[in-house]
XYZ file of C-alpha atoms in Angstrom:
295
model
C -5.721 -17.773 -23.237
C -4.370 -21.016 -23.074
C -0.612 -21.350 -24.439
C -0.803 -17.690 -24.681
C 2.442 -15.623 -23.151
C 1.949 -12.773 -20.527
C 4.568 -10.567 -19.733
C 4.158 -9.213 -16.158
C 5.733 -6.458 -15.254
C 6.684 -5.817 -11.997
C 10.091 -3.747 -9.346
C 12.969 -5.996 -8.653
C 12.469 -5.675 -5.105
C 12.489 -8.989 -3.244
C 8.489 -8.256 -2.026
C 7.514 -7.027 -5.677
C 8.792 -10.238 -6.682
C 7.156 -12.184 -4.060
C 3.829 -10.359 -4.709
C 4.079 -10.986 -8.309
C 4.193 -14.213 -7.532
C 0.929 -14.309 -5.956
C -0.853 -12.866 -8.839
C 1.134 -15.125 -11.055
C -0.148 -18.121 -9.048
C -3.716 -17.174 -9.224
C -3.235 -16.893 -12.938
C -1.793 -20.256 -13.416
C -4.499 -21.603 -10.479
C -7.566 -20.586 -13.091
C -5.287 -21.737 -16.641
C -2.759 -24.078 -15.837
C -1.384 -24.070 -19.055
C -0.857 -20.195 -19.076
C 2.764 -19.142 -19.680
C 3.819 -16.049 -17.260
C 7.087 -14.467 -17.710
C 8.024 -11.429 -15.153
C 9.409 -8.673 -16.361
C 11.591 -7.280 -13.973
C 11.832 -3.350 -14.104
C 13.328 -0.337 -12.111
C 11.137 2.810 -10.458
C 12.722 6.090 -9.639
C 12.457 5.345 -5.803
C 14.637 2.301 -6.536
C 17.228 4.064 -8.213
C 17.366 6.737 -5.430
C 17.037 4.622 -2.024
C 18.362 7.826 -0.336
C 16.081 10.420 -1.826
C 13.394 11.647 0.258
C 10.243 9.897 -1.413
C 7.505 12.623 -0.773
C 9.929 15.988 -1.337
C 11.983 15.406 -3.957
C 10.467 12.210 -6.058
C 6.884 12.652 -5.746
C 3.991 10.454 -6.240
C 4.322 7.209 -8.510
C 7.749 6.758 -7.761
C 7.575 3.428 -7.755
C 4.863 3.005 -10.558
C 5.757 5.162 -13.357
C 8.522 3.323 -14.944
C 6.558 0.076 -14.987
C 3.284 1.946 -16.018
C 5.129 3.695 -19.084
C 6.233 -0.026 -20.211
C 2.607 -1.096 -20.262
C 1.459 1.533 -22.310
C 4.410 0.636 -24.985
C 2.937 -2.689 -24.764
C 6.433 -4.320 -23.662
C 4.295 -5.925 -20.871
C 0.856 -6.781 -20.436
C 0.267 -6.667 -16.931
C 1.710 -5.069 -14.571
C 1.783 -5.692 -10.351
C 1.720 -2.946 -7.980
C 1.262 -2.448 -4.512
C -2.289 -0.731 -4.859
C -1.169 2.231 -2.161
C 1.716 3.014 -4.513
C -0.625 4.150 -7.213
C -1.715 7.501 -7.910
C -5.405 7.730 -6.481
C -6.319 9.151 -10.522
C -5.492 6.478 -13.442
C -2.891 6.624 -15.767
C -3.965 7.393 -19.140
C -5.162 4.392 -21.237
C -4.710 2.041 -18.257
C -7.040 0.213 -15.576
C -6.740 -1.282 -12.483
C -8.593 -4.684 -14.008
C -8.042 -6.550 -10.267
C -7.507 -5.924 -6.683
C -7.126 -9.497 -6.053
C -5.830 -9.933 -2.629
C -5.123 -8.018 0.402
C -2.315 -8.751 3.601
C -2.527 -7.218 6.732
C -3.025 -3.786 6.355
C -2.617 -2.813 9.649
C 1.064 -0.130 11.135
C 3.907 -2.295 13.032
C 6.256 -1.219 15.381
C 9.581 -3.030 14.793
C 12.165 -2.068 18.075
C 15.118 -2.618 19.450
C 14.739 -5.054 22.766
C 10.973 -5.410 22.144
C 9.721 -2.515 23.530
C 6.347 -0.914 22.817
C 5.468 2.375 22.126
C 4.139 3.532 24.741
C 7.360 1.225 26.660
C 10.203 3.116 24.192
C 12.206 6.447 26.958
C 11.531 9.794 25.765
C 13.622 11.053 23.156
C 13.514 7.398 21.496
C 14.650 7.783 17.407
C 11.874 6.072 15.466
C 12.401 5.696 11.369
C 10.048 7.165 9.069
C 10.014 9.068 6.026
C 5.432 9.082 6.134
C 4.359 12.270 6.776
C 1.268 10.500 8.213
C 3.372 7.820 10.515
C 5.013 11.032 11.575
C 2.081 13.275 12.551
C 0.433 9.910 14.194
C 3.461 9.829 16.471
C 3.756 13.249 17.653
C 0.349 12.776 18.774
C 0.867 9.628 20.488
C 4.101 10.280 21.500
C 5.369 14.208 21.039
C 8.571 13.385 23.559
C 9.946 10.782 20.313
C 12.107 11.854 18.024
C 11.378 10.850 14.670
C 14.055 9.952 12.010
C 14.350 9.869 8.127
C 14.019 6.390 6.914
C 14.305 5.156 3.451
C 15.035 1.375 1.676
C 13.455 -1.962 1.311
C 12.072 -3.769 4.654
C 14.608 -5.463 4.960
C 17.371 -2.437 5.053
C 15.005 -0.570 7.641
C 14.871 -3.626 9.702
C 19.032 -3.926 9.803
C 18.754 0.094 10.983
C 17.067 -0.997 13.903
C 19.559 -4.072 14.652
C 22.207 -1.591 14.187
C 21.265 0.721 16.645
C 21.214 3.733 13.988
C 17.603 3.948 15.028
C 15.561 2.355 18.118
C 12.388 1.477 16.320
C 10.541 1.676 13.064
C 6.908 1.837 11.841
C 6.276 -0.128 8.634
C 3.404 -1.879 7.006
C 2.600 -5.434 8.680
C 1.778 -6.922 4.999
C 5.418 -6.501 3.546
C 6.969 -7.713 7.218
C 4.643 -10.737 6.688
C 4.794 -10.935 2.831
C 8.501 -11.605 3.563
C 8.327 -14.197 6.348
C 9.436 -11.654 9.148
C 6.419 -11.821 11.343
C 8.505 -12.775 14.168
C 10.111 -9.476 14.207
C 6.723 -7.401 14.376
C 7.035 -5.954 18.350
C 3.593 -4.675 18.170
C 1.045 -3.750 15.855
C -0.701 -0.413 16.647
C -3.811 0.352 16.979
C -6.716 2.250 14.770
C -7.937 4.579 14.587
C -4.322 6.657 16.387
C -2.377 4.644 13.468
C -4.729 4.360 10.394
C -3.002 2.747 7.508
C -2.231 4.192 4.022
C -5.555 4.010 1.947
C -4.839 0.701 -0.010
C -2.114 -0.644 2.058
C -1.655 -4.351 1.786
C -3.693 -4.552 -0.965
C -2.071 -6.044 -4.818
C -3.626 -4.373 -7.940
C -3.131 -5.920 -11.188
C -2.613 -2.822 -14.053
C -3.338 -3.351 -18.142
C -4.153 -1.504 -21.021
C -7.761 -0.270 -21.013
C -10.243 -2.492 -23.196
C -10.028 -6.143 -23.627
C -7.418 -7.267 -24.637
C -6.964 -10.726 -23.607
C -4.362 -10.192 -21.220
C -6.522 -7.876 -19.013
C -9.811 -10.372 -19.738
C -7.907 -12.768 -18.154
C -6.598 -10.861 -15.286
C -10.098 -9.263 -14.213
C -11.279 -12.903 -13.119
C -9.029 -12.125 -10.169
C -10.901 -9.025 -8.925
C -12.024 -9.363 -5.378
C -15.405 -7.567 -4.840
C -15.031 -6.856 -1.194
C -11.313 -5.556 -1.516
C -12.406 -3.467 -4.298
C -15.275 -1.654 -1.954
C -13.063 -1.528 0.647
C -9.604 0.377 -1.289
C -12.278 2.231 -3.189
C -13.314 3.932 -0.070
C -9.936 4.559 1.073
C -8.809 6.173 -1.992
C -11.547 7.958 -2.325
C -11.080 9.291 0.868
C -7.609 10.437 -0.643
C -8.768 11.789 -3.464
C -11.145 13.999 -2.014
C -8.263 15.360 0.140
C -6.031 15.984 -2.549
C -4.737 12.926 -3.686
C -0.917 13.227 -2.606
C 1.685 11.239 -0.639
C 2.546 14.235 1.296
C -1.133 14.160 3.030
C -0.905 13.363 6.550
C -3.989 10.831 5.635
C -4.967 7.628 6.854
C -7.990 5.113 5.871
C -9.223 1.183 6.210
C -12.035 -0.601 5.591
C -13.557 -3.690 6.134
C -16.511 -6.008 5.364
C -18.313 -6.843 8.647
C -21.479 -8.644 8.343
C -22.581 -7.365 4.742
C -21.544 -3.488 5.739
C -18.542 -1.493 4.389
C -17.170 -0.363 7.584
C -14.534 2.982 6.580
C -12.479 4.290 9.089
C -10.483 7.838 7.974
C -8.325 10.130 9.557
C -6.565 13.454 8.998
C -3.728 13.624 11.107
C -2.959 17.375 11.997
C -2.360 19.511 15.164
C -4.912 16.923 16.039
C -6.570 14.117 14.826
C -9.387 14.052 13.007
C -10.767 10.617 12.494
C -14.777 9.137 11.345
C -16.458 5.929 11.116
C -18.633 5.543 8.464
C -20.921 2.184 7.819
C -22.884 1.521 4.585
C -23.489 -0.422 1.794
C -20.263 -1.605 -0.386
C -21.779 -0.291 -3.348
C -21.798 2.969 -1.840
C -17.724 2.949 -1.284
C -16.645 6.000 -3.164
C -19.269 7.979 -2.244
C -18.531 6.816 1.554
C -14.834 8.153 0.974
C -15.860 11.266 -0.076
C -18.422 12.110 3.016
C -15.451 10.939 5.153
C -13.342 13.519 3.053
C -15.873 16.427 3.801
C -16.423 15.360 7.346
C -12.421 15.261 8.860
C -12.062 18.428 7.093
C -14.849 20.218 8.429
C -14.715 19.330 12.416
C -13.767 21.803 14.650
């Protein structure tokens, strides 16, 4: 691959850029002498930052446009936040890496620094998950919870503004973007499971080998991939959609995949599952069966 030019394609967003970056580091970390340009694209949920996501935009709102460019062949890569991917591939593309994973852990960002269990009934929290929303009314069925779209950033400025009094987002773009000082508290599982995949980068390219996608899959992480595999399975199983009050996270401990999944109803439903990583999908799915089969 060496002088070779890959375009990666990738949202403008200020973290898309920042976790392009990563991938385009690792790249350049392997073959110095690689030449990356980043393509910088638009998704429907950029266009329409005050659209509700789940209701009205649907799932791979923020991966279509980019996805569409790959198969064109105007880029050759593409970066996505791996929980912003539809759990079933795209036609004639592949996830060739899962490279690296942030914190994939729920925050609570609040006005004054309360907790949740600290924040007075009738407390307006931001959200526009229907799985951060179901977790809180079982947590916490005397707070309100409010409609909350835009980058980090923007949801952050809501709660400095006082148009809300806290907000739930994903630690790994707060930390991605430096703002780890502003994380009040960082809830626990398995009451606040993640979204299956959360934190986690995938690298996208045209199935096959074309170069581009030869190079990329020397990037793959083995234990990530067992570990997002389960999750999504998980959410496959279920149905596959962003308007599943679902959550999942797994983690390598000592050797074992250790899969924790919830579904998050008029109660919630939650397993722990430990195996072998190898076994990862078929660990999602028996979590799948399980949560939707307790009475």
């Amino acid at each position: 691959m060496s002088g070779r030019n890959i375009r990666i394609g990738t949202r403008r967003s200020t973290l898309a850029l920042i976790q392009t970056n990563i991938v385009v580091e690792l790249l350049r970390n392997r073959e110095p002498r690689l030449d990356v340009e980043i393509v910088e694209l638009s998704s429907r949920g950029d266009d329409n930052p005050d659209v509700a996501l789940v209701t009205d935009l649907g799932v791979g709102a923020f991966t279509n446009t980019i996805q569409r460019a790959l198969v064109r062949g105007d880029i050759d890569l593409a970066v996505h936040s791996l929980k912003d991917l539809p759990v079933d591939p795209a036609p004639g593309l592949e996830v060739v890496a899962v490279p690296v994973r942030e914190d994939p852990h729920e925050v609570l960002i609040s006005a004054g620094g309360l907790g949740l269990q600290d924040l007075p009934k009738g407390a307006r929290i931001g959200t526009s998950s229907p799985r951060r929303s179901a977790q809180l009314r079982l947590v916490r069925a005397d707070i309100a919870t409010e409609p909350l779209r835009g980058n980090v950033e923007t949801r952050i400025r809501k709660v400095d503004e006082g148009e809300i009094d806290a907000a739930l987002l994903a630690a790994a773009g707060v930390r991605r973007l430096g703002l780890d000082d502003r994380i009040t508290q960082t809830l626990e599982i398995p009451a606040f499971l993640p979204a299956p995949g959360q934190g986690a980068l995938a690298v996208e390219a045209r199935g096959g080998n074309e170069p581009a996608a030869e190079e990329a899959r020397w990037l793959d992480d083995a234990d990530i991939r067992a570990c997002v595999s389960a999750e999504r399975e998980f959410l496959k199983a279920l149905g596959g959609g962003c308007l599943q009050p679902v959550g999942a996270l797994a983690e390598i401990q000592n050797g074992e995949l250790v899969l924790w999944a919830g579904l998050y109803t008029a109660e919630a439903r939650t397993v722990r599952l430990v195996g072998a990583p190898e076994t990862a999908e078929d660990m999602g799915r028996r979590a799948a069966a399980m949560v939707t089969t307790e009475s």
